[in-house]
Short mmCIF file of C-alpha atoms (C1' of nucleotides) in Angstrom, two decimals:
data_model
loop_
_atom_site.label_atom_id
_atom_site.label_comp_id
_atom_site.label_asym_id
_atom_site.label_seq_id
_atom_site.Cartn_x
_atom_site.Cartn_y
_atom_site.Cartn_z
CA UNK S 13 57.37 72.97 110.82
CA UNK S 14 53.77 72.93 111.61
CA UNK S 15 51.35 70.76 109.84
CA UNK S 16 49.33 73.30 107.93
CA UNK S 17 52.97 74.59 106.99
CA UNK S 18 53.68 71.12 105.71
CA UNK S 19 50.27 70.77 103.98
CA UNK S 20 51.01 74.27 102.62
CA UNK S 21 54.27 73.45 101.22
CA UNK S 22 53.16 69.58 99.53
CA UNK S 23 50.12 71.25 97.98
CA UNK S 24 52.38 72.63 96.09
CA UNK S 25 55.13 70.06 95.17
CA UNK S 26 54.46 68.52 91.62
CA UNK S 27 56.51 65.75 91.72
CA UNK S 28 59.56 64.16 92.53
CA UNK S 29 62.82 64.02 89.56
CA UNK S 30 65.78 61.92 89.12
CA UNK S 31 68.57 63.09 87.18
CA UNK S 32 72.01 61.27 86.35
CA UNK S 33 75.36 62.62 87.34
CA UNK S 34 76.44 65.38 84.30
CA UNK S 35 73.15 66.64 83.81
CA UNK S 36 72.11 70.09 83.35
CA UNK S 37 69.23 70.83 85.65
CA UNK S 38 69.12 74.58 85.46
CA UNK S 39 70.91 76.57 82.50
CA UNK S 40 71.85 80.20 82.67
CA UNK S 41 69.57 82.96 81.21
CA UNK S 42 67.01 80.71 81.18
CA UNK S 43 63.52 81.86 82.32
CA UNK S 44 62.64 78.45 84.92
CA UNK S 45 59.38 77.67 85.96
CA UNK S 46 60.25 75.44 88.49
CA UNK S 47 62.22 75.42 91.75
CA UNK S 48 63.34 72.42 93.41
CA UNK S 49 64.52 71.03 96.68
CA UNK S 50 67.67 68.71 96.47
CA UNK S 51 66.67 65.27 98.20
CA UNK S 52 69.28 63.87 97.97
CA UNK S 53 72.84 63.68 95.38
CA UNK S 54 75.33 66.63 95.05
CA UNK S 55 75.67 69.33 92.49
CA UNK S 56 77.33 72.17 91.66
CA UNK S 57 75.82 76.14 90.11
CA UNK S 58 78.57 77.52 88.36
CA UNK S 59 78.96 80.47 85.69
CA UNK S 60 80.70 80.76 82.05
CA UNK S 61 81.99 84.15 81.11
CA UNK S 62 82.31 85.12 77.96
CA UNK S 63 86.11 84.08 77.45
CA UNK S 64 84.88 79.92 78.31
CA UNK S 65 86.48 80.38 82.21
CA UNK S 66 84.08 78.78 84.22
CA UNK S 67 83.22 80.20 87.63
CA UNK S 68 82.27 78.10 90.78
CA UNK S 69 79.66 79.47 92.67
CA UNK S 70 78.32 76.74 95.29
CA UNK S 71 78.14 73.58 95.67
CA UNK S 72 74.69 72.31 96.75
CA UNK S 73 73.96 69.71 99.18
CA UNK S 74 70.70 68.17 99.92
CA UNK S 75 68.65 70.21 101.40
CA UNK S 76 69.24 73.14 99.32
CA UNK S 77 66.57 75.02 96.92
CA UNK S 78 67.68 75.36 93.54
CA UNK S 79 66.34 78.03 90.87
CA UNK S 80 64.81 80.93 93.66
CA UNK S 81 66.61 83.16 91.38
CA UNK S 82 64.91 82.43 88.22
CA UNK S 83 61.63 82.27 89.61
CA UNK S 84 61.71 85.55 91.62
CA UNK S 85 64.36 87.74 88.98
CA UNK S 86 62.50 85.74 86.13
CA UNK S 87 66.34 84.54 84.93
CA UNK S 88 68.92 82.27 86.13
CA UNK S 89 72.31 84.06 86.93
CA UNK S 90 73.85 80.87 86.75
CA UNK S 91 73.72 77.24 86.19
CA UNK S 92 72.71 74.01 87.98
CA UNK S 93 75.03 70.90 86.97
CA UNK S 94 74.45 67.62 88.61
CA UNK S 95 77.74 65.59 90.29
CA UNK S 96 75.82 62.52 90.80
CA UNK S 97 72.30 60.98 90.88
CA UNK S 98 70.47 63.94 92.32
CA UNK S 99 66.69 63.51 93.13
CA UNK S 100 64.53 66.51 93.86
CA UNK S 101 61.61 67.68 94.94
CA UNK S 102 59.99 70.06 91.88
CA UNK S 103 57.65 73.33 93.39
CA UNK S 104 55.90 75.17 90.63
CA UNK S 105 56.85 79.02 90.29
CA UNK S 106 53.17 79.71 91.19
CA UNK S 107 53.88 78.43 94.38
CA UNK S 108 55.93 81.11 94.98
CA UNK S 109 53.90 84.24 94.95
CA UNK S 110 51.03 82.10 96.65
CA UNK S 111 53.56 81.58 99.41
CA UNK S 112 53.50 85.05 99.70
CA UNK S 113 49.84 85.37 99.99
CA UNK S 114 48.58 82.84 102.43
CA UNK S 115 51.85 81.60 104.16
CA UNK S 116 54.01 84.20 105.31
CA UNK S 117 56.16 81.93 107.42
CA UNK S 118 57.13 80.06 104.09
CA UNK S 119 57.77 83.70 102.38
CA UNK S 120 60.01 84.30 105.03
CA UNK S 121 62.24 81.51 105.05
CA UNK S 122 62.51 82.07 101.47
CA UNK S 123 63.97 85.43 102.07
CA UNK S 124 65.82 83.90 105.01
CA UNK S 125 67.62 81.44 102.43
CA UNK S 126 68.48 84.13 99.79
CA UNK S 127 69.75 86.07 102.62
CA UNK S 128 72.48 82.89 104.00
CA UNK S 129 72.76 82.54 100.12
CA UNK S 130 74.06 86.23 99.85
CA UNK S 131 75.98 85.74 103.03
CA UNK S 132 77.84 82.89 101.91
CA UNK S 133 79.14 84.34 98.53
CA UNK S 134 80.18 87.44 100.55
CA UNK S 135 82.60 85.16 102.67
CA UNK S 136 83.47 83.34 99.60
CA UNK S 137 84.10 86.55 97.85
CA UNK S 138 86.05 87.48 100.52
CA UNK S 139 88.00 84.12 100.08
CA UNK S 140 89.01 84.88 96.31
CA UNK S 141 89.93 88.62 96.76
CA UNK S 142 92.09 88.12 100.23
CA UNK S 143 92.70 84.68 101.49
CA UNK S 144 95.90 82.82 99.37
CA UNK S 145 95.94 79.68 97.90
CA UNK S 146 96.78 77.70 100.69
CA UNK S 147 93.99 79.81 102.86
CA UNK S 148 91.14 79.37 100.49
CA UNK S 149 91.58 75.59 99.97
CA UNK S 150 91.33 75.11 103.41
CA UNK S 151 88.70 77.55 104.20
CA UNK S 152 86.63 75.46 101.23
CA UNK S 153 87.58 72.56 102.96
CA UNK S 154 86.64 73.33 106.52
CA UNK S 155 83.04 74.78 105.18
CA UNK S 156 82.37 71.90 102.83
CA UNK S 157 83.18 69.82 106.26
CA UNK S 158 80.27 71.83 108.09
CA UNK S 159 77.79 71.20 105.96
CA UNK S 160 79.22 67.63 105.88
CA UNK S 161 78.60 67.17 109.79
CA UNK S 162 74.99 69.56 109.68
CA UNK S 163 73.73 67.13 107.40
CA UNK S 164 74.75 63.91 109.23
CA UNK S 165 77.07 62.94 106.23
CA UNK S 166 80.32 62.80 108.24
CA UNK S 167 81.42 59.34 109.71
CA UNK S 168 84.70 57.84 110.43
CA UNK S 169 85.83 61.37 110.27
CA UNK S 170 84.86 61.19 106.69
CA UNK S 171 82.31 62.15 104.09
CA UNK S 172 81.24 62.11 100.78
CA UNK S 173 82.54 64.74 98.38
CA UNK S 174 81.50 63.36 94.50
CA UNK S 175 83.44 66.37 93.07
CA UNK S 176 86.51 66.57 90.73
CA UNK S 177 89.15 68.82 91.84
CA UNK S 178 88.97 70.92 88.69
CA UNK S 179 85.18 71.74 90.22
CA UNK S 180 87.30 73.06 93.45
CA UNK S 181 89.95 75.07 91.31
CA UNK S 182 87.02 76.93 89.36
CA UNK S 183 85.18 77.57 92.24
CA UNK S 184 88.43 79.31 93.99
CA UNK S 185 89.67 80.61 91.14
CA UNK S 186 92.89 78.43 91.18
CA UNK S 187 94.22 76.49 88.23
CA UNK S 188 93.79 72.63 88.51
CA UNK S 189 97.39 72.18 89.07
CA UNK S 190 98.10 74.90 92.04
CA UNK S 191 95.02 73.24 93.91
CA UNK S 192 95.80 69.59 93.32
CA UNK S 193 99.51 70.90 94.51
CA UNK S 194 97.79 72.73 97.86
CA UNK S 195 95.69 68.98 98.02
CA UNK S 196 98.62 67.24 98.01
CA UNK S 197 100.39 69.32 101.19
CA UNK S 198 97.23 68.98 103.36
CA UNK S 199 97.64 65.24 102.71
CA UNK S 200 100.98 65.37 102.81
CA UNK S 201 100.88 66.84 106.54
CA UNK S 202 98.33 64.81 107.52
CA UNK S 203 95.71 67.29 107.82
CA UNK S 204 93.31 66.59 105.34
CA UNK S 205 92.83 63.76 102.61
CA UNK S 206 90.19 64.05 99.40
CA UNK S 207 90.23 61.35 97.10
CA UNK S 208 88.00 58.66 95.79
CA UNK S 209 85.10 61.05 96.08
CA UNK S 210 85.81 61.26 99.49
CA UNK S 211 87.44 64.10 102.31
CA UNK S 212 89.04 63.06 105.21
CA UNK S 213 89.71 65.41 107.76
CA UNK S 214 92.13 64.18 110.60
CA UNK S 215 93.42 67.89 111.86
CA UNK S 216 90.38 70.31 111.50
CA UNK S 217 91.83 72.36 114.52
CA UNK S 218 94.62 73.35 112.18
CA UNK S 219 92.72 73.39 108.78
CA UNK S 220 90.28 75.87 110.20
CA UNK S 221 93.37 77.84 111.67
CA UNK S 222 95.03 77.60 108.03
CA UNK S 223 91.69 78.88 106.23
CA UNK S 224 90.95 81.59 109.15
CA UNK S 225 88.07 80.03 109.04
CA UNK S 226 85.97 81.55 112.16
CA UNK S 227 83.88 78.62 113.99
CA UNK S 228 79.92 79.86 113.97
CA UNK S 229 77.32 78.91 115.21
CA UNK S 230 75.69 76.14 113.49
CA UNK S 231 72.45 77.57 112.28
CA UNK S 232 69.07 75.26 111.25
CA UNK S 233 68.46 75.83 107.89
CA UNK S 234 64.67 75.98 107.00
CA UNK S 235 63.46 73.20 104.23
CA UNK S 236 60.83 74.13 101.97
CA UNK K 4 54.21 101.47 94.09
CA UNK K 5 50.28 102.03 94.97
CA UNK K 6 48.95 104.06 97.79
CA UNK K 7 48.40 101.50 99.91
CA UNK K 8 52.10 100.06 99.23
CA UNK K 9 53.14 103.52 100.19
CA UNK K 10 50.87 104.09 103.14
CA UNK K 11 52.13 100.65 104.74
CA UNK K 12 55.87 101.12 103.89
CA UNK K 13 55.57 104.97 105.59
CA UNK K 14 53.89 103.28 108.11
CA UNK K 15 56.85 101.63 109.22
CA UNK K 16 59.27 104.64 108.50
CA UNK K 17 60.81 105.23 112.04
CA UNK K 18 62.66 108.48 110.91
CA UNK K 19 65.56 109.41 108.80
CA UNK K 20 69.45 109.52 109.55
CA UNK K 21 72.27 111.66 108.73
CA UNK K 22 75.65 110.34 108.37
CA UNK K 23 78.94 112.04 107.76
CA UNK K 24 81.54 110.49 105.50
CA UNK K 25 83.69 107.91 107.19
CA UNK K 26 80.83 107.05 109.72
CA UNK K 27 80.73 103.57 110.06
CA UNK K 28 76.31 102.55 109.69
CA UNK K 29 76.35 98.71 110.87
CA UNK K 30 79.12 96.39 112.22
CA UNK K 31 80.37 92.68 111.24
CA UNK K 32 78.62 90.66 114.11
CA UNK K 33 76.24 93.10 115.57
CA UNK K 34 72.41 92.25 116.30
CA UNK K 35 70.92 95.43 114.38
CA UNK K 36 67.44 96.33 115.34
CA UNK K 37 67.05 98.81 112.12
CA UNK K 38 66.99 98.70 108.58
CA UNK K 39 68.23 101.37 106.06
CA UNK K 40 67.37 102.76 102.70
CA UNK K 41 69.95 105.17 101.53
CA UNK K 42 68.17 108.40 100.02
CA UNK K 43 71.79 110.35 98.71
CA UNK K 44 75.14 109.51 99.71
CA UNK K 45 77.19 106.70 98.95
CA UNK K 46 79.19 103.99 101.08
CA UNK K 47 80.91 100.59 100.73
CA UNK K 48 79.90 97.22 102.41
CA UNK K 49 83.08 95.10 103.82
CA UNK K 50 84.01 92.23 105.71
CA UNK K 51 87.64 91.95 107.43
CA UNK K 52 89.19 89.02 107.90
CA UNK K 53 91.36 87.54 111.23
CA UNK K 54 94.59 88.29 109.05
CA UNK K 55 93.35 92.17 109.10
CA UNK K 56 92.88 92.29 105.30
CA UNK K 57 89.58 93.89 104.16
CA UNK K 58 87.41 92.80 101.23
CA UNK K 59 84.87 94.97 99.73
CA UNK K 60 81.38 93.48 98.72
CA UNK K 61 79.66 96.32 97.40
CA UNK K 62 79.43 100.36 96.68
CA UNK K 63 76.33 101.32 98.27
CA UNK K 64 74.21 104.07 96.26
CA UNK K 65 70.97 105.97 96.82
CA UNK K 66 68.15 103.47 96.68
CA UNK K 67 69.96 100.53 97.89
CA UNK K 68 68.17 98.57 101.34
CA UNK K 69 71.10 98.28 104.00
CA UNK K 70 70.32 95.89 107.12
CA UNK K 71 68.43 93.20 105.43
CA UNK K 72 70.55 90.61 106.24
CA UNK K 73 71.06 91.44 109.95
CA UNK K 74 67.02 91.38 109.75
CA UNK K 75 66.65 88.25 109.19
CA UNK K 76 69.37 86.41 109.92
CA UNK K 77 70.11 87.82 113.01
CA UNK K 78 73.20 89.42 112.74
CA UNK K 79 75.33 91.02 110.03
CA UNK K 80 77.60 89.40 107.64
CA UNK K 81 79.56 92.50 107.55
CA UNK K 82 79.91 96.16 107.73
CA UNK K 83 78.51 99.13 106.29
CA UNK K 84 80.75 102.47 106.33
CA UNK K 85 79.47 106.07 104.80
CA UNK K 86 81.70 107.46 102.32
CA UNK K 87 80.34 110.40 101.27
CA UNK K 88 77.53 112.25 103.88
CA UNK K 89 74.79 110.38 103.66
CA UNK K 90 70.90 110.75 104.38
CA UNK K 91 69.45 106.80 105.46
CA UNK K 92 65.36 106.29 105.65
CA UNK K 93 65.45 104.22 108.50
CA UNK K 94 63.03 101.53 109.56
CA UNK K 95 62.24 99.31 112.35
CA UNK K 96 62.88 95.77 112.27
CA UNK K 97 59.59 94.13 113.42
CA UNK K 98 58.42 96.51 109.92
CA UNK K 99 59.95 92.92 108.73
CA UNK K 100 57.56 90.52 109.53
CA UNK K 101 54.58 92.96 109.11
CA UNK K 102 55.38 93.19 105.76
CA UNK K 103 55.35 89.26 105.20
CA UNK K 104 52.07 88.88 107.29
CA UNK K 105 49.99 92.36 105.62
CA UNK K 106 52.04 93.11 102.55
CA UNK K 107 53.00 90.10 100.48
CA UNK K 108 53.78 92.70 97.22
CA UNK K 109 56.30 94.23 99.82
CA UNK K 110 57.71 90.91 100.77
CA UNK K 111 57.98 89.89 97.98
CA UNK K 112 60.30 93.22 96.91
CA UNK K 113 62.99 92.42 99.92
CA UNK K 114 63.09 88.53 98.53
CA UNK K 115 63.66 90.25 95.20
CA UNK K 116 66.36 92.26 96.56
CA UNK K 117 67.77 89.61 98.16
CA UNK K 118 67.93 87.44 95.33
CA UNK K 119 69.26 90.70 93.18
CA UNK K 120 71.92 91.33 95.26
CA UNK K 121 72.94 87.52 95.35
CA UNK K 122 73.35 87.52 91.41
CA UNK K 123 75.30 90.74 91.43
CA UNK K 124 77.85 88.57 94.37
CA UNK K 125 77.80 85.80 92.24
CA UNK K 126 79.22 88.04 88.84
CA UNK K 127 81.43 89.67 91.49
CA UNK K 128 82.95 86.29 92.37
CA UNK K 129 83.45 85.16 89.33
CA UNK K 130 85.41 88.58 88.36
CA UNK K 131 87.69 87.95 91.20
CA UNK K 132 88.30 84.33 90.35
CA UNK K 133 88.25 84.16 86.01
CA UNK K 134 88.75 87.99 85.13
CA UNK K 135 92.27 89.47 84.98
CA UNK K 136 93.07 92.58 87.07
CA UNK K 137 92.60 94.91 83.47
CA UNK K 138 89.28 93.17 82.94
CA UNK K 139 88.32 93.28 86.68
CA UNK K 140 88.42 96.90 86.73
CA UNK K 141 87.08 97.86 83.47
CA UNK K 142 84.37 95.62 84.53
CA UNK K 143 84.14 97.15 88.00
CA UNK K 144 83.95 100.80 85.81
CA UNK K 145 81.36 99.06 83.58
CA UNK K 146 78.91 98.23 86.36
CA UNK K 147 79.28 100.92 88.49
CA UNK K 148 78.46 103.22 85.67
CA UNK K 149 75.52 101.38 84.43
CA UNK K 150 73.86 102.07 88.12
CA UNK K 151 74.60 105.67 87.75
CA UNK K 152 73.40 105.81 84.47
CA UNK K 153 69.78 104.07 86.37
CA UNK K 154 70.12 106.79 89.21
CA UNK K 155 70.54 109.41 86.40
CA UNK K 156 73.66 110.27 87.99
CA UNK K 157 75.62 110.86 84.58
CA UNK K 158 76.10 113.66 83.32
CA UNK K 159 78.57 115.04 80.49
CA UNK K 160 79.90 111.70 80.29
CA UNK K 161 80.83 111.73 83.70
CA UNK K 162 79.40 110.67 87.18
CA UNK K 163 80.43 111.55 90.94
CA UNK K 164 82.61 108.38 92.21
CA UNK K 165 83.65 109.45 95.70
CA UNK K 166 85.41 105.90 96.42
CA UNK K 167 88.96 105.51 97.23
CA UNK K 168 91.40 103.97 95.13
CA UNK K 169 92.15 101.50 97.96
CA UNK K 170 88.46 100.64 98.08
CA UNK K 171 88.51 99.32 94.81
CA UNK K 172 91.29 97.57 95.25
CA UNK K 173 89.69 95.94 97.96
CA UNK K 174 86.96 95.21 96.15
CA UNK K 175 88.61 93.13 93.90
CA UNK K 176 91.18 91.72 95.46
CA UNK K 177 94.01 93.72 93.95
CA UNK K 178 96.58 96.13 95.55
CA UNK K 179 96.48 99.81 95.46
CA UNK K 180 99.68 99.76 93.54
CA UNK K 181 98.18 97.51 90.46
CA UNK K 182 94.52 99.25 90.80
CA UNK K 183 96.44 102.53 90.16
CA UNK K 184 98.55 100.90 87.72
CA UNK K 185 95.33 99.97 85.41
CA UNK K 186 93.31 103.03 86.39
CA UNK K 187 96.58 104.90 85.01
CA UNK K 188 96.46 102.78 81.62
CA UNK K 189 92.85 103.26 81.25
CA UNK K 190 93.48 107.24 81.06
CA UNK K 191 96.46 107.09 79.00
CA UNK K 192 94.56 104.70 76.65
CA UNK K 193 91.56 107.67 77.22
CA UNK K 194 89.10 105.05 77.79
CA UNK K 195 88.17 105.80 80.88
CA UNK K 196 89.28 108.44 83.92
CA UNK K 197 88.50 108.76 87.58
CA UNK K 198 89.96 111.14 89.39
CA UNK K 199 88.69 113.58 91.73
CA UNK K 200 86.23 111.51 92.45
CA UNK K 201 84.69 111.49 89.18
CA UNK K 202 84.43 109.05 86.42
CA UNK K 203 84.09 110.01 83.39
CA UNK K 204 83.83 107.17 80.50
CA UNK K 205 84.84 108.11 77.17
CA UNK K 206 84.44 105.10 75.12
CA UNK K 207 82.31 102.19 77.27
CA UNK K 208 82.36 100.23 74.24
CA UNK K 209 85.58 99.11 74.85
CA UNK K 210 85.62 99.07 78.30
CA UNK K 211 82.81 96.37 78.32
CA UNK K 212 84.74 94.27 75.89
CA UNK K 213 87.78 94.45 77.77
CA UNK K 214 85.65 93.57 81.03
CA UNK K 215 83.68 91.01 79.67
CA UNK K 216 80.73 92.51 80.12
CA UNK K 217 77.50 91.36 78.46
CA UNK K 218 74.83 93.78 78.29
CA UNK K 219 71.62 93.55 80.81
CA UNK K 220 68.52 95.23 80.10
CA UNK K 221 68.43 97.54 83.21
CA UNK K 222 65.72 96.14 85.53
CA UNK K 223 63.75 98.96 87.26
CA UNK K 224 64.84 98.14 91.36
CA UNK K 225 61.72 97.81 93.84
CA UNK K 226 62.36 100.66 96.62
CA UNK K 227 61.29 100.52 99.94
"C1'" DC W 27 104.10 125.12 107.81
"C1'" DG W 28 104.48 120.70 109.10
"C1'" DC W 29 101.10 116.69 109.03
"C1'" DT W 30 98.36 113.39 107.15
"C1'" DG W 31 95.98 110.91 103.68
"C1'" DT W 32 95.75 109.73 98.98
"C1'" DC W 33 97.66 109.14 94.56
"C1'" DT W 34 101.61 108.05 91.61
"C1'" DT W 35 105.71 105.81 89.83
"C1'" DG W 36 109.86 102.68 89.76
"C1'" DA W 37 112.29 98.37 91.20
"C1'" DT W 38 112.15 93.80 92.78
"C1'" DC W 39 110.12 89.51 94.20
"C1'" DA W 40 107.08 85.46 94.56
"C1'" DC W 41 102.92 83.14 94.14
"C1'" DT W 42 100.36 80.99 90.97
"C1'" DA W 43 99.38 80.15 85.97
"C1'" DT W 44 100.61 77.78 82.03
"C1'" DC W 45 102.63 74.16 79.41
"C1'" DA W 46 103.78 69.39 78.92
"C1'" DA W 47 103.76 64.72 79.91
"C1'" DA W 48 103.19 60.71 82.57
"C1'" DC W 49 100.14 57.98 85.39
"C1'" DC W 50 96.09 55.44 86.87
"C1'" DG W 51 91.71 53.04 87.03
"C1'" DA W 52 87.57 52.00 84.58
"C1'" DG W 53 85.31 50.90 80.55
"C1'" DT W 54 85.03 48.97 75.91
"C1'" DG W 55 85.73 46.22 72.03
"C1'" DG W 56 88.43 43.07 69.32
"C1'" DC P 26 92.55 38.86 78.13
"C1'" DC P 27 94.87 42.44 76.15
"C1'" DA P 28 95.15 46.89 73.59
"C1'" DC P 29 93.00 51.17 73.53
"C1'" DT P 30 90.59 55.13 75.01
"C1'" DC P 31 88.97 58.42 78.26
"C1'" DG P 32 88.41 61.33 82.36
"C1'" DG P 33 90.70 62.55 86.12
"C1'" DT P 34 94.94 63.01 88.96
"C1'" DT P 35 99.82 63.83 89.62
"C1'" DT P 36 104.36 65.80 88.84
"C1'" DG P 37 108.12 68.76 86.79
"C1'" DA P 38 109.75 72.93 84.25
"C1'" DT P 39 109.07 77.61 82.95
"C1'" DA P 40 106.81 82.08 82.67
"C1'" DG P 41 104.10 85.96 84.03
"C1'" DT P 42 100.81 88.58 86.52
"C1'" DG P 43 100.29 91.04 90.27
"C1'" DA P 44 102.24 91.71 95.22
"C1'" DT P 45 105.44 94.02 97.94
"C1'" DC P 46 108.75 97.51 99.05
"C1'" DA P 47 110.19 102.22 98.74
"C1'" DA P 48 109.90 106.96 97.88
"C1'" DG P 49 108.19 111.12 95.94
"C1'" DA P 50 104.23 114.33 94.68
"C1'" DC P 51 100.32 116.79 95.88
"C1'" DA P 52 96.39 118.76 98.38
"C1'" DG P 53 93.83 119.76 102.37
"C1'" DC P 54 94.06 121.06 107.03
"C1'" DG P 55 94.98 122.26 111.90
#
DNA sequence: CGCTGTCTTGATCACTATCAAACCGAGTGG
DNA sequence: CCACTCGGTTTGATAGTGATCAAGACAGCG
């Protein structure tokens, strides 16, 4: 990033926010007038349907922008829930339409991330509607593990995963007790072990094979 | 759209296309130098996995921007087949970038898209994951009616569906036999009937209730 | 007219949901 | 320091939704 990108992008960061693990940052139909950047901390969006089910729809890492939706549809599609501490960086909506105006670079990565965005529910989509329970876990697994090792989180051939496995079931669309059972096997074979807020991965040869999980190219993410 | 919106989108209008049905328009994988905006016709977007079995993303229809993601990403997250003939406004790829640097109002459309089509994913996902196969496809029905409704498709309580069976199926992650299965109750129950490529919607009422469906305002779509 | 693709319907099977209960560690307050 | 609660995990038993298998119907087409 060059510096008048950088200077571009702090003019228009208002400040810095800490919230606590269980907090609400963004709420569904709501009409935001912030973005943010996740700096560091874990979280998950997620949507309720009408009948209470709650969907899964990412789970964001630092380095992720929360609330492009609401700013550019003018309403959230979904909601942000903290897992732990989370700080983040807070951009006012204005910034985004001067973005467009006078940094053009910025305006495209922003299209660049809604793009990956779209990309990734596609494969996730594609996760629910074909892959079976055994598949998707490991698929989750195996991409969870990528963004582990893209963001330096991985050591010991393990990293940080502050979620609860009910967070996992809603976000495959399994019941809590089918994916703690699928949890159990991978541990069971020795391929892959998640608890204490943390996943171990000792077989990711045959977890990826598992998940038909195709190895791409790892890809550098632009940070606003 | 002003004149000058319309002067620099034409600008960048390399020519048109003509598809026949079945053609496939962009592959999983493949670098695409061109962008698309369907004018009539209609098509599916899909992704196939190693294990062979297909997943639908969306039903393309006239107005819809094919391509982006290839664009700017690089390459395509997954294919785009013609189901119907179909007539594509087709534009170059570097139009991409010359919108961000001379057109922010047009830039700021394909984010819009972008983001759009990333909230539709997101309700998709969580219909494959939290809705049951009766409420999948009654909301499937729902939605696909409400954009022909927008495209002033309906008519007589009825609108042109030229989809297959198996393409809904695919779409959300049911098989033929249980798609047909619920399509077949939805008749007898005369809610709602497609057949012949037509669907025809005699009481949406219910249909949304039984698909969970909560009422949008329609949003008028930015073309390009 | 035989083929081929799509839709339709019936029979059977299995993956995964649901229900229920125990377990476990971390707080909390008496 | 122990009883109690609470959120999350684990395990067993049972049920059901939707997959799979199989075959027939029907229309368009070379």
């Amino acid at each position: 990033m060059s510096d008048t990108e950088v200077e571009q992008t702090q003019r228009f960061k208002v400040g810095e926010l800490t919230v606590e693990a269980g907090t609400p940052i963004l709420t569904e139909g709501a009409n935001s007038a912030q973005l943010f950047t996740v700096l560091s901390g874990m979280g998950i969006r997620h949507t309720t349907l009408e009948n209470g089910r709650r969907q899964v729809l990412t789970f964001i890492l630092p380095g992720d922008l929360i609330g492009l939706q609401g700013a550019v549809m003018g309403e959230m599609g979904h909601s942000v829930e903290a897992r732990t501490r989370m700080r983040l960086c807070v951009f006012d909506r204005a910034a985004l339409w001067d973005f467009f105006k006078n940094a053009p670079a910025r305006a495209y990565d922003l299209t660049w991330i809604a793009a990956t965005e779209e990309h990734f529910l596609g494969e996730a989509l594609a996760t629910l509607g074909q892959r079976t329970a055994e598949q998707a876990v490991a698929w989750a697994l195996v991409r969870l593990w990528q963004r582990g090792v893209a963001l330096d989180l991985v050591e010991n051939n393990s990293m940080p995963l502050p979620f609860r496995q009910q967070d996992l079931a809603d976000a495959l669309g399994l019941s809590l007790v089918h994916t703690n059972k699928t949890l159990a096997k991978f541990r069971t074979k020795q391929i892959a072990s998640w608890r204490d807020g943390r996943l171990t991965l000792t077989d990711i040869d045959e977890l990826s094979r598992i998940g038909l999980v195709d190895e791409q190219k790892a890809v550098r993410r632009p940070l606003l």
